[in-house]
JSON list of C-alpha atoms in Angstrom, two decimals:
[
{"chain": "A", "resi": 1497, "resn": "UNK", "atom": "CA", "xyz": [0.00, 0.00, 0.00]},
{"chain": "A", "resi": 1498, "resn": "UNK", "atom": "CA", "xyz": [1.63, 3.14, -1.10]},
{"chain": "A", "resi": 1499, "resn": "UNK", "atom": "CA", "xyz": [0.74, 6.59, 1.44]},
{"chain": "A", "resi": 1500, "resn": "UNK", "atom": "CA", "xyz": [1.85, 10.10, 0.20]},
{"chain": "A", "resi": 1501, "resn": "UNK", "atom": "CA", "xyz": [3.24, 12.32, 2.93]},
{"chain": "A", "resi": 1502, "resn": "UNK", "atom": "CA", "xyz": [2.87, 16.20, 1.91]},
{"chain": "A", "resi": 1503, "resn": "UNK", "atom": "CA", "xyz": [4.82, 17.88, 5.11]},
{"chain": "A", "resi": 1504, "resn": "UNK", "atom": "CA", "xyz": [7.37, 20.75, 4.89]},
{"chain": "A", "resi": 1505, "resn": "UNK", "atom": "CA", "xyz": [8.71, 19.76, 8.36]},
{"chain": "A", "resi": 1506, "resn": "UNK", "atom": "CA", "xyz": [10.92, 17.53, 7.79]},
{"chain": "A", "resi": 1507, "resn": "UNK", "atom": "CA", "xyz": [11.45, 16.31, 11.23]},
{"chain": "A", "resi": 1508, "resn": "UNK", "atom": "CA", "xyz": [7.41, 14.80, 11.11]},
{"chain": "A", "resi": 1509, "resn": "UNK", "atom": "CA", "xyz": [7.64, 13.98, 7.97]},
{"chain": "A", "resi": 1510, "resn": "UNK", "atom": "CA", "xyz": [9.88, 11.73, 8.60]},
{"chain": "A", "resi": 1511, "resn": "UNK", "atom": "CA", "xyz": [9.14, 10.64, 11.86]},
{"chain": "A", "resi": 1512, "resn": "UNK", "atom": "CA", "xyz": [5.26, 9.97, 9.92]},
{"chain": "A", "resi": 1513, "resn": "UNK", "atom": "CA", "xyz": [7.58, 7.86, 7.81]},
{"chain": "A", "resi": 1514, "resn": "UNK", "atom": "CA", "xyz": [9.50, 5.81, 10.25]},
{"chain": "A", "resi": 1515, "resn": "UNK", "atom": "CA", "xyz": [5.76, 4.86, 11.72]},
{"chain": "A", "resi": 1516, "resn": "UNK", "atom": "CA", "xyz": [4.18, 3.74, 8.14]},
{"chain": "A", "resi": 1517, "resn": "UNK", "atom": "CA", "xyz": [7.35, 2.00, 7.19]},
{"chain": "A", "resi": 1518, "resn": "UNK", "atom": "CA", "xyz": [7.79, -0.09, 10.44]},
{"chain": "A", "resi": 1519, "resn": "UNK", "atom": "CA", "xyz": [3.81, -1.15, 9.19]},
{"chain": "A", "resi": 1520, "resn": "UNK", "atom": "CA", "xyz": [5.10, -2.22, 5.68]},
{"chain": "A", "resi": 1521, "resn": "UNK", "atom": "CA", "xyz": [3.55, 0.67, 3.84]},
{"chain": "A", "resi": 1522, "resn": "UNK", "atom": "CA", "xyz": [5.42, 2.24, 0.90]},
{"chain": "A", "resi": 1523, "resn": "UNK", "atom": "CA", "xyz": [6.14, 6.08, 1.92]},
{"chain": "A", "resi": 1524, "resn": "UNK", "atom": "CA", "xyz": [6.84, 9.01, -0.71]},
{"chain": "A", "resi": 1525, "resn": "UNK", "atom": "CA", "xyz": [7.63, 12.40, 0.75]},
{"chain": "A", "resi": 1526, "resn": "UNK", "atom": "CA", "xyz": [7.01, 15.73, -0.74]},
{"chain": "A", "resi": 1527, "resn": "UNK", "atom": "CA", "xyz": [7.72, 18.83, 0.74]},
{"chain": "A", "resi": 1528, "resn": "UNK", "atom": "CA", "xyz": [6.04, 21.44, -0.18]},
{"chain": "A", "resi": 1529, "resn": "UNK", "atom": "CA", "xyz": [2.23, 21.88, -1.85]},
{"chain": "A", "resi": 1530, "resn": "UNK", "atom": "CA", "xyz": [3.24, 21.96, -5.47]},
{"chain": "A", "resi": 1531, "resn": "UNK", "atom": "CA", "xyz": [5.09, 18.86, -5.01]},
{"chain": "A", "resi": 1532, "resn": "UNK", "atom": "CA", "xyz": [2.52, 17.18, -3.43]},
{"chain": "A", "resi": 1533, "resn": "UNK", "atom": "CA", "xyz": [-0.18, 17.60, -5.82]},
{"chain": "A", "resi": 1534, "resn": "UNK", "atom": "CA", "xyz": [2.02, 16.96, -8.81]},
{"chain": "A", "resi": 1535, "resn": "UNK", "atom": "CA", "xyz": [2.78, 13.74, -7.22]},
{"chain": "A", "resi": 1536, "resn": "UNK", "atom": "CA", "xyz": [-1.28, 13.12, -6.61]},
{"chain": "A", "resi": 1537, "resn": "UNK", "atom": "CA", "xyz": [-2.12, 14.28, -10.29]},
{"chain": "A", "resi": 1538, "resn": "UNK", "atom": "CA", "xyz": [0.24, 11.38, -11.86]},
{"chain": "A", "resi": 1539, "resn": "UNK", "atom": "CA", "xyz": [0.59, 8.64, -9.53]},
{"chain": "A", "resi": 1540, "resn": "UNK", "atom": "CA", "xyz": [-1.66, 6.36, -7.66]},
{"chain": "A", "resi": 1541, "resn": "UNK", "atom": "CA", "xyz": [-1.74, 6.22, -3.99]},
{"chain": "A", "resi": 1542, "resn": "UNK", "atom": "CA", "xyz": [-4.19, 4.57, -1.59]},
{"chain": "A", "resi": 1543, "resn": "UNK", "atom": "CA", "xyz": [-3.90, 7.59, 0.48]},
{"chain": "A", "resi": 1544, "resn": "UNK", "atom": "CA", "xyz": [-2.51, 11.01, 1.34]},
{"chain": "A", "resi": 1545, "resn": "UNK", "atom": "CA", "xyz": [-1.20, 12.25, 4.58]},
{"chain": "A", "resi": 1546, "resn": "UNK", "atom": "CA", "xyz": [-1.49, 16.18, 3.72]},
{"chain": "A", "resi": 1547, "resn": "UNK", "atom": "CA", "xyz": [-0.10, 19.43, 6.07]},
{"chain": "A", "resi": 1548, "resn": "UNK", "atom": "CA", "xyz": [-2.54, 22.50, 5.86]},
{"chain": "A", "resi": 1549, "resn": "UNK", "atom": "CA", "xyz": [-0.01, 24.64, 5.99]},
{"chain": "A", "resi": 1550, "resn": "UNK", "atom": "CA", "xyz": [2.64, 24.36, 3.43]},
{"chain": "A", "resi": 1551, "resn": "UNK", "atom": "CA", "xyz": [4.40, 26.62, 1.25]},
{"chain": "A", "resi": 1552, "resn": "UNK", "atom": "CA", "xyz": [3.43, 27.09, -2.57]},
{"chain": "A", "resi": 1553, "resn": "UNK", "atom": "CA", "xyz": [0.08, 25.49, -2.16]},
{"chain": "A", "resi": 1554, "resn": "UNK", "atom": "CA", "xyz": [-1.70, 24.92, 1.43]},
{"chain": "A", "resi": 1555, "resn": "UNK", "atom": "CA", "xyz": [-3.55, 21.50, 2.18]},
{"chain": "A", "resi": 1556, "resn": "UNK", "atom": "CA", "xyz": [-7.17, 23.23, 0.96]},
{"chain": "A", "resi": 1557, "resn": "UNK", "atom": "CA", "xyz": [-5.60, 24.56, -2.03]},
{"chain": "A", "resi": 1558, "resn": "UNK", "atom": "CA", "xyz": [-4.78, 20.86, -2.94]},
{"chain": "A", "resi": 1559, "resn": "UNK", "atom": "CA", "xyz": [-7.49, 19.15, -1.72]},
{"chain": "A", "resi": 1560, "resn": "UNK", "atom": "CA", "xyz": [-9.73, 21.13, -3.96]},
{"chain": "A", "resi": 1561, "resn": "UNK", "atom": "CA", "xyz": [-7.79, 20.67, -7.01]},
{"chain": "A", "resi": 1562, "resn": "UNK", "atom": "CA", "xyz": [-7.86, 17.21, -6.62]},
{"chain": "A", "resi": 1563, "resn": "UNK", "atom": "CA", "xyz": [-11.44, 17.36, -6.16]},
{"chain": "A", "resi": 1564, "resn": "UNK", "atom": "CA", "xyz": [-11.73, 19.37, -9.18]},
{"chain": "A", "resi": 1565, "resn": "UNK", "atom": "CA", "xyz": [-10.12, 16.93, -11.60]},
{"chain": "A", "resi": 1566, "resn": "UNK", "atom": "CA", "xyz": [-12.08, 13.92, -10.18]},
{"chain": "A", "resi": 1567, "resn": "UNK", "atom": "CA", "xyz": [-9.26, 12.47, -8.57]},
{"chain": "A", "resi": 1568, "resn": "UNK", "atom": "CA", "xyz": [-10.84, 10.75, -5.23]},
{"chain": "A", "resi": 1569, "resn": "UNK", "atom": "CA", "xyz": [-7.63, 9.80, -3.09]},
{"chain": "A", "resi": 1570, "resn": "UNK", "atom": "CA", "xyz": [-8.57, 9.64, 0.15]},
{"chain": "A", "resi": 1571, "resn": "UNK", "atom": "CA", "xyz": [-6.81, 12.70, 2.36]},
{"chain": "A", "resi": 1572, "resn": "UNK", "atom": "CA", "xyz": [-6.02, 12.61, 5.90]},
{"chain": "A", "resi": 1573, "resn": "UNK", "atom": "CA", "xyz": [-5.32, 16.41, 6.64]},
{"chain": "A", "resi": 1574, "resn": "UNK", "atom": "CA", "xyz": [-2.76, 17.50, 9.32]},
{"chain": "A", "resi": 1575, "resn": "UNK", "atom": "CA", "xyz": [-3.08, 20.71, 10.93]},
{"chain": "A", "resi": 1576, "resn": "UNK", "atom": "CA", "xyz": [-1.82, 21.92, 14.54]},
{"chain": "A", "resi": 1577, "resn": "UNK", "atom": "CA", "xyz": [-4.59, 23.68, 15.03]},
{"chain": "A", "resi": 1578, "resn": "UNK", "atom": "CA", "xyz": [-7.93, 22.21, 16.74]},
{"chain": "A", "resi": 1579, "resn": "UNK", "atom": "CA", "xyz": [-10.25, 25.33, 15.36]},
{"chain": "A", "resi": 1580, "resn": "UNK", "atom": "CA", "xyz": [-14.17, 24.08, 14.03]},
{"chain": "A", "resi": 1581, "resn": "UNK", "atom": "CA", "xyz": [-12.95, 26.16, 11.43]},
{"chain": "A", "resi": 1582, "resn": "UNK", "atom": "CA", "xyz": [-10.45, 24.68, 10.08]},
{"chain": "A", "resi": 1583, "resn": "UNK", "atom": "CA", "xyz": [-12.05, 21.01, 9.88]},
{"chain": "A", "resi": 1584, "resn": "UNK", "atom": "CA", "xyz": [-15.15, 22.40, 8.42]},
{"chain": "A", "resi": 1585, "resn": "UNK", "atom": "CA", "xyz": [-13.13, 24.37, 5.76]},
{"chain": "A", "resi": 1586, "resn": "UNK", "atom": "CA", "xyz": [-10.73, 20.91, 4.79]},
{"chain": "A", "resi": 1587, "resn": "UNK", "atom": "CA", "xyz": [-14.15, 19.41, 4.86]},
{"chain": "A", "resi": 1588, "resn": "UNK", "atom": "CA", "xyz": [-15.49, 21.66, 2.33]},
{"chain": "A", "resi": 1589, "resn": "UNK", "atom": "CA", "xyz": [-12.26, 21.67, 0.22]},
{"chain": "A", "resi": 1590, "resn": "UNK", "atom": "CA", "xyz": [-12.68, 17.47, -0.22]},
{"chain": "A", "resi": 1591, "resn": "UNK", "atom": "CA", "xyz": [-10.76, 16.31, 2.70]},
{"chain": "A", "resi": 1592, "resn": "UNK", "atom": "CA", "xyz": [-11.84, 13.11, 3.84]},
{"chain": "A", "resi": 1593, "resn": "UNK", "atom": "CA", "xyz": [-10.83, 13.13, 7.40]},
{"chain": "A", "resi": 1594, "resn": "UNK", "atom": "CA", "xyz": [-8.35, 15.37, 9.60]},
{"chain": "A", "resi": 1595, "resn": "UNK", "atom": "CA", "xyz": [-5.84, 14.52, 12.64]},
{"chain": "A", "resi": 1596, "resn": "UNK", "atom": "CA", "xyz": [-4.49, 17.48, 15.07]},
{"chain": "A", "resi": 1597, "resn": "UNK", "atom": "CA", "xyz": [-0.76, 17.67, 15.96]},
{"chain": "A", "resi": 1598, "resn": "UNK", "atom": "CA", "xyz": [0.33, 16.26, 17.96]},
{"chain": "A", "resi": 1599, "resn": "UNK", "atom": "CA", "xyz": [-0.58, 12.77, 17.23]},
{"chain": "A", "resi": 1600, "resn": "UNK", "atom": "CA", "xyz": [-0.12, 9.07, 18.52]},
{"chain": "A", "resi": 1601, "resn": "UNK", "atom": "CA", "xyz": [1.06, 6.19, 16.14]},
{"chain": "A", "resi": 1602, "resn": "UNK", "atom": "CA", "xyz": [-1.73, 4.33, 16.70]},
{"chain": "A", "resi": 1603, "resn": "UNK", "atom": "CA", "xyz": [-4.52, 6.44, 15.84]},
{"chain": "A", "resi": 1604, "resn": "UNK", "atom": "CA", "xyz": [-3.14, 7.99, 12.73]},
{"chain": "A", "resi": 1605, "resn": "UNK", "atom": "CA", "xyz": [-2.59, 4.44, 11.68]},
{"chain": "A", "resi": 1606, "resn": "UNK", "atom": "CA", "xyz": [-6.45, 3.59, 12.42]},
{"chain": "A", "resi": 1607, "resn": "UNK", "atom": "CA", "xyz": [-7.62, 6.35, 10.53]},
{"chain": "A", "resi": 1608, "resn": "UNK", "atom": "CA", "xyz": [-5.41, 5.24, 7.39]},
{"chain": "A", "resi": 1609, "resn": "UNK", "atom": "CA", "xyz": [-6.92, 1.87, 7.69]},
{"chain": "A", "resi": 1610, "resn": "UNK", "atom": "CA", "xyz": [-10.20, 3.17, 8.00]},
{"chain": "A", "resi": 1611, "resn": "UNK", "atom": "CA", "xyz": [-10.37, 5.47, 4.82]},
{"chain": "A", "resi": 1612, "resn": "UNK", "atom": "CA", "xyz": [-8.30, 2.85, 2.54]},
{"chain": "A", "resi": 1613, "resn": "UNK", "atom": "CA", "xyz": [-10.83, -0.10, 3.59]},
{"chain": "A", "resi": 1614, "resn": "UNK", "atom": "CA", "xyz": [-13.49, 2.21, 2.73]},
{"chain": "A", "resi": 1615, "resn": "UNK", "atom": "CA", "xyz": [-12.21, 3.70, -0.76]},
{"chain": "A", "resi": 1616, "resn": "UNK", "atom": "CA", "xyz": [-11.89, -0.61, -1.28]},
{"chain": "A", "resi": 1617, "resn": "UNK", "atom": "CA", "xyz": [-15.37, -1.06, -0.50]},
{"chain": "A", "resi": 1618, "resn": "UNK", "atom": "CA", "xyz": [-17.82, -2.05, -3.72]},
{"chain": "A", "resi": 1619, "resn": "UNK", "atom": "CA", "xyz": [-21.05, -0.06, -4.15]},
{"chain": "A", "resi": 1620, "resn": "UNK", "atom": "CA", "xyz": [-24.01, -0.84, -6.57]},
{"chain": "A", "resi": 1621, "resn": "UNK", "atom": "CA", "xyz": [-27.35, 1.16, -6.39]},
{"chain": "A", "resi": 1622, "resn": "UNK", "atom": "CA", "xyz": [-28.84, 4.26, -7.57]},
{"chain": "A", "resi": 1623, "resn": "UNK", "atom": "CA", "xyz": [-30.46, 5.99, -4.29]},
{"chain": "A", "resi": 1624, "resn": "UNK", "atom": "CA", "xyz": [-33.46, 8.86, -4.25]},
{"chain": "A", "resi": 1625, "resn": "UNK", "atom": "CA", "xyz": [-34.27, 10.70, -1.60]},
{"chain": "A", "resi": 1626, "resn": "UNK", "atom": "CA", "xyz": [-36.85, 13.64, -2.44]},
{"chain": "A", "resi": 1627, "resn": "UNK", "atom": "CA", "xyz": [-34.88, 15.74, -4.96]},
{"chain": "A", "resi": 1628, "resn": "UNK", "atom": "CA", "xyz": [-32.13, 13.93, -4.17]},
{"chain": "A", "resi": 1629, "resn": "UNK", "atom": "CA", "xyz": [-30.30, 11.13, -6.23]},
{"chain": "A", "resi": 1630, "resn": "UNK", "atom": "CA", "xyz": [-27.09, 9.37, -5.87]},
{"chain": "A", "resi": 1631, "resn": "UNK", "atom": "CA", "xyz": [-25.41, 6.95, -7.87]},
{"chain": "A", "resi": 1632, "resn": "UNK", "atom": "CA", "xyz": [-23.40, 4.64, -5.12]},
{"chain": "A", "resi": 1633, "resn": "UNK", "atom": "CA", "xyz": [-20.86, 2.89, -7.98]},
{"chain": "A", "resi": 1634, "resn": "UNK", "atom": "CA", "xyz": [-19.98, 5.97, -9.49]},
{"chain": "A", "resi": 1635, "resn": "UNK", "atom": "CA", "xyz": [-19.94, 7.99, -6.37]},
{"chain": "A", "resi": 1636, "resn": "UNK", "atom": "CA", "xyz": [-21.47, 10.89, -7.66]},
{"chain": "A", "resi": 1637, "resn": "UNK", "atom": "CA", "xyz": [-24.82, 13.21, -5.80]},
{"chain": "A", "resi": 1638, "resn": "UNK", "atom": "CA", "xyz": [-27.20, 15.35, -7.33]},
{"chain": "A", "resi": 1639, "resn": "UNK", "atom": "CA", "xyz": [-29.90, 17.36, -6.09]},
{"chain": "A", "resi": 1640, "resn": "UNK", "atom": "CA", "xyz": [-32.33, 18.56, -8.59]},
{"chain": "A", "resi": 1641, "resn": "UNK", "atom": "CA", "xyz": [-30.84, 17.26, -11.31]},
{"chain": "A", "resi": 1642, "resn": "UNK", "atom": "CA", "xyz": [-27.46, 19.59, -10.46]},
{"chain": "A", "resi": 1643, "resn": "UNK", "atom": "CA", "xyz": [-24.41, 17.78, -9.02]},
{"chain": "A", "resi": 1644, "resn": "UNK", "atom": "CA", "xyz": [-23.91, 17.96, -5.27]},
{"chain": "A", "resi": 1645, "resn": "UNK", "atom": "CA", "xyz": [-19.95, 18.59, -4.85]},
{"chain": "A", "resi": 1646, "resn": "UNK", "atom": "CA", "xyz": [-19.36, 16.38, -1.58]},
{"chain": "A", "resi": 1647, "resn": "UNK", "atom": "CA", "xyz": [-15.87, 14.96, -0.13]},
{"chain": "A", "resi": 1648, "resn": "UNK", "atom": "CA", "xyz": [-15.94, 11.33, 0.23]},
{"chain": "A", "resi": 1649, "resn": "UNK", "atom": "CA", "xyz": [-16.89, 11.01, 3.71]},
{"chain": "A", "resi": 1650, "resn": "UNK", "atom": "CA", "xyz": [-19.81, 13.61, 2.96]},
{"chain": "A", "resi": 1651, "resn": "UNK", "atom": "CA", "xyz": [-21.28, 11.16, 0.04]},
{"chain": "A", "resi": 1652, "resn": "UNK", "atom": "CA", "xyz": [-21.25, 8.28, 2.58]},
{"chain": "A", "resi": 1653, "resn": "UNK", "atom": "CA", "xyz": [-22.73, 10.36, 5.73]},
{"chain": "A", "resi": 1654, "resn": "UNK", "atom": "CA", "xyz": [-25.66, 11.20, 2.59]},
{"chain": "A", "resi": 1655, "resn": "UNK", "atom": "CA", "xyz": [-25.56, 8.11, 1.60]},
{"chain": "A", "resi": 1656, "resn": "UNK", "atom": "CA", "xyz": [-26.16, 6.39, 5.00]},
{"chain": "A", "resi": 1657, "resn": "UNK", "atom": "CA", "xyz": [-28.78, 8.95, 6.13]},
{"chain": "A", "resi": 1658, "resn": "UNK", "atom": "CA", "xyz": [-30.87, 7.99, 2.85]},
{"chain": "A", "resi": 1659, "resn": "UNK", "atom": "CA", "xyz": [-30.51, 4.41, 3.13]},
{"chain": "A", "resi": 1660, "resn": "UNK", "atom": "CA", "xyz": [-32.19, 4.92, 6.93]},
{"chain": "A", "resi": 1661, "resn": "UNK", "atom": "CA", "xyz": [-34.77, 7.47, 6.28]},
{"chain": "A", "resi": 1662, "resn": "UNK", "atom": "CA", "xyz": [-37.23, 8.35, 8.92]},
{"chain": "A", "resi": 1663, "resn": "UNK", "atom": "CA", "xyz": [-34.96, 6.48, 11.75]},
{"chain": "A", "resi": 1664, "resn": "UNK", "atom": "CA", "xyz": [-33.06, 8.49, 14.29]},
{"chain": "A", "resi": 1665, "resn": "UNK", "atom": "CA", "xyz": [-29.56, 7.88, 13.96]},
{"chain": "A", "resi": 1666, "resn": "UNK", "atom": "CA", "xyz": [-27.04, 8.28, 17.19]},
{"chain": "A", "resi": 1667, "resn": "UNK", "atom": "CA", "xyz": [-23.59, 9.84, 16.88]},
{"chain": "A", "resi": 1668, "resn": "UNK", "atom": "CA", "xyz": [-22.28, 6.68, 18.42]},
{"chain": "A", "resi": 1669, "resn": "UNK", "atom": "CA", "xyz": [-23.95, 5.06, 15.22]},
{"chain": "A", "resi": 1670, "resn": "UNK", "atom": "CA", "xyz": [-22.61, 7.21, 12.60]},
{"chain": "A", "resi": 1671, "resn": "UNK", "atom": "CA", "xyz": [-18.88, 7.10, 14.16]},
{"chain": "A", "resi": 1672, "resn": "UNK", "atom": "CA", "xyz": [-19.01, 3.56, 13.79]},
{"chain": "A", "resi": 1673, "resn": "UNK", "atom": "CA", "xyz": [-20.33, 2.89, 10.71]},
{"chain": "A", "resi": 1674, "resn": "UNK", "atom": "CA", "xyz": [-18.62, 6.13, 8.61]},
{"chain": "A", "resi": 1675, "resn": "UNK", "atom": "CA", "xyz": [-15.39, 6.18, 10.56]},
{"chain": "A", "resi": 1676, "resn": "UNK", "atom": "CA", "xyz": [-14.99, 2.33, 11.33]},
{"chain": "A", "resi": 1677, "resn": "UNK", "atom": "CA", "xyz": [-13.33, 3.07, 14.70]},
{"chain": "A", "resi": 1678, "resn": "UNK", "atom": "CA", "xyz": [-13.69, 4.85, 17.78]},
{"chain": "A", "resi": 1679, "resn": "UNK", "atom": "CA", "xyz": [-13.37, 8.70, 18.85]},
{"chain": "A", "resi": 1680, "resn": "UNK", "atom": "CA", "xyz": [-12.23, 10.03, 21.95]},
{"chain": "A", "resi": 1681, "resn": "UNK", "atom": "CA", "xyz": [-15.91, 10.85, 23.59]},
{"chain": "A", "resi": 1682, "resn": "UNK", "atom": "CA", "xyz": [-15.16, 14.28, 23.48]},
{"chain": "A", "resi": 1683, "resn": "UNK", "atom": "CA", "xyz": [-14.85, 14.68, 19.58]},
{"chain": "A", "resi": 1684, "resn": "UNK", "atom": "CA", "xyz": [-17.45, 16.45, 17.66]},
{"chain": "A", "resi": 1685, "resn": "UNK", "atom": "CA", "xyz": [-16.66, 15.59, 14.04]},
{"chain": "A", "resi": 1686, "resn": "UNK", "atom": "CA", "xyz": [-20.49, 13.95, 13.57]},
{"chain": "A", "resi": 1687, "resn": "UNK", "atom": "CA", "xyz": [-21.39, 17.62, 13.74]},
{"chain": "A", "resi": 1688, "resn": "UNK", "atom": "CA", "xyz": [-19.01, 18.77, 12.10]},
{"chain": "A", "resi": 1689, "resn": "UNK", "atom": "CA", "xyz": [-19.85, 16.78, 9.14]},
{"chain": "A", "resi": 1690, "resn": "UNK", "atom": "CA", "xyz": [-23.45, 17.07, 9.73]},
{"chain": "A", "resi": 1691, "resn": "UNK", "atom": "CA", "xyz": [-23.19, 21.16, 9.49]},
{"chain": "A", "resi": 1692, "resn": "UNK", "atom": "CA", "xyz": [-21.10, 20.75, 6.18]},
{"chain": "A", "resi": 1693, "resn": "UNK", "atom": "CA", "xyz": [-23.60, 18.28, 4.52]},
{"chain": "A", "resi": 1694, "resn": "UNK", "atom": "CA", "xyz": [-26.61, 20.58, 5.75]},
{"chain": "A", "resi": 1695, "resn": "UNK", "atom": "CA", "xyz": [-24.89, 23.84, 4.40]},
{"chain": "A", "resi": 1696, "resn": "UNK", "atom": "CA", "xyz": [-24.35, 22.20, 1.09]},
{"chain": "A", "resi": 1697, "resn": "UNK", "atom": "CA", "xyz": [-27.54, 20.09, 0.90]},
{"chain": "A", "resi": 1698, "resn": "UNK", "atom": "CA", "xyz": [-29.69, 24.31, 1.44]},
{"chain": "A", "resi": 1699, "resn": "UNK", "atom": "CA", "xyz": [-27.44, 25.39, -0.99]},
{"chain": "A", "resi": 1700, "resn": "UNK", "atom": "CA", "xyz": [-28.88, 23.20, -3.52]},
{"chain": "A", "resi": 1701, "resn": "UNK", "atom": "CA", "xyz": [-31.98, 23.87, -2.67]},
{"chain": "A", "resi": 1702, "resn": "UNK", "atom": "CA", "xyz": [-33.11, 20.07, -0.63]},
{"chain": "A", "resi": 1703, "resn": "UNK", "atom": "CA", "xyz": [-34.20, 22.24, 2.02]},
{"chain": "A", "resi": 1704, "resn": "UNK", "atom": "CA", "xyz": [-33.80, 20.83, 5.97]},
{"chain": "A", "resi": 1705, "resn": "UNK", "atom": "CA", "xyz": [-33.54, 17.38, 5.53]},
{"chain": "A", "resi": 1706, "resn": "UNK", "atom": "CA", "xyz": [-31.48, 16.28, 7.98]},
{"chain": "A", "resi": 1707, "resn": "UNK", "atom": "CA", "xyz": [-32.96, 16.95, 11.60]},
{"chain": "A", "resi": 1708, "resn": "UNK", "atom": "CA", "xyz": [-31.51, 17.63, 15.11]},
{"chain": "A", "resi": 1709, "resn": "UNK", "atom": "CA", "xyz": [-33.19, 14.76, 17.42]},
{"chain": "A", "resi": 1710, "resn": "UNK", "atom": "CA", "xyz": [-32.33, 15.81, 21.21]},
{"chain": "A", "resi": 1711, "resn": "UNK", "atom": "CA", "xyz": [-30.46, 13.76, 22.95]},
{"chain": "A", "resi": 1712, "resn": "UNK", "atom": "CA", "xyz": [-30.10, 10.99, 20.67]},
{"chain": "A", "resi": 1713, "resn": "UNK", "atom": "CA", "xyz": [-28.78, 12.95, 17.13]},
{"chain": "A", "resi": 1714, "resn": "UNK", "atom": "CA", "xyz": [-30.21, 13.12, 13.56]},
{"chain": "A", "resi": 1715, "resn": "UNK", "atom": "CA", "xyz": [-32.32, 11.87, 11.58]},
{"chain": "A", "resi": 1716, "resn": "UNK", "atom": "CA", "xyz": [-32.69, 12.38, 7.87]},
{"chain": "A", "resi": 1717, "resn": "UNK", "atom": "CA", "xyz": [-36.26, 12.98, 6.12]},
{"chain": "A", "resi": 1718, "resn": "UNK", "atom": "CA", "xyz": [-36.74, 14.46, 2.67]}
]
């Protein structure tokens, strides 16, 4: 399995390195953004470790131009800071899931495993949900006929909500079954998420379909 590291520091980047390597995964390093998406437009990787900030091009500014060209490597982004802010805007840029510095082995690990066995996993069906469609092999949303720009975890959070319409779904629930392992109790990136896909989903004009449920957590209904 081949990662891409994008990190200008090149004391983590290497020390990201020395933990993939010691789990058999194939490491290239790039240092700044420009590098790193040069490397993403014409190789292959199963995944992408990416900085947010980097020189030349910062991790949003690559995330959405790999977006942009259709290219769907999952990206884990780095950033040192632990702002909503910042997660919601790698969110929005195509980001698939973020990690604050500093980190532990184990979990950035986890969350590789997570978003390569889920990039692996086969779809088949053609889902509609009000004005809402989305085609599950091709990984592709639209909403009124219009396509629905969503990061990969986004499509499956929409995609998860559809196929359990009308049921109250727990944030316990949807960290297991979107992120495939556990969260420190404390974390709020279900909400996270859930703001992005409801911003996006009013922006194309589905309305509120995704509802608050108090003390359990949301439930979708178009």
């Amino acid at each position: 399995m081949r990662i891409l590291v994008i990190e200008d520091n090149s004391s983590v980047a290497a020390a990201v390195r020395t933990m993939l390597e010691r789990r058999n995964y194939a490491v290239d390093l790039a240092s700044d953004g420009e590098e790193g998406l040069d490397h993403l437009m014409r190789q292959t990787y199963d995944a992408a470790i990416v900085d947010i900030m980097l020189p030349k091009r910062d991790g949003f500014d690559i995330a959405s131009a790999l977006r942009a060209q259709g290219i769907q490597t999952p990206l884990l982004m780095l950033t040192a800071r632990d702002a909503v802010e910042d997660r919601v805007r790698g969110l929005d840029s195509g980001a698939d899931d973020y990690l604050v510095k500093p980190f532990m082995e184990e979990e950035l690990v986890a969350r590789l495993r997570a978003l390569t066995r889920r990039a692996d996993r086969p779809l088949h069906a053609t889902l509609k949900a009000g004005p809402i469609e989305i085609d599950t092999s091709a990984r592709q949303a639209v909403c009124g006929g219009k396509p629905l720009r969503l990061g990969a975890t986004e499509f499956r959070m929409l995609e998860f909500f559809i196929r359990n319409e009308g049921i109250a779904l727990s944030r316990d629930l949807l960290l297991e079954r979107l992120w495939d392992y556990d969260f420190d109790g404390s974390s709020n990136i279900v909400d996270v998420y859930v703001s992005q896909l409801r911003r996006k989903l009013k922006r194309a004009g589905a309305g509120d379909v995704i509802a608050t449920v108090w003390g359990v957590g949301y439930k979708f209904a178009s």
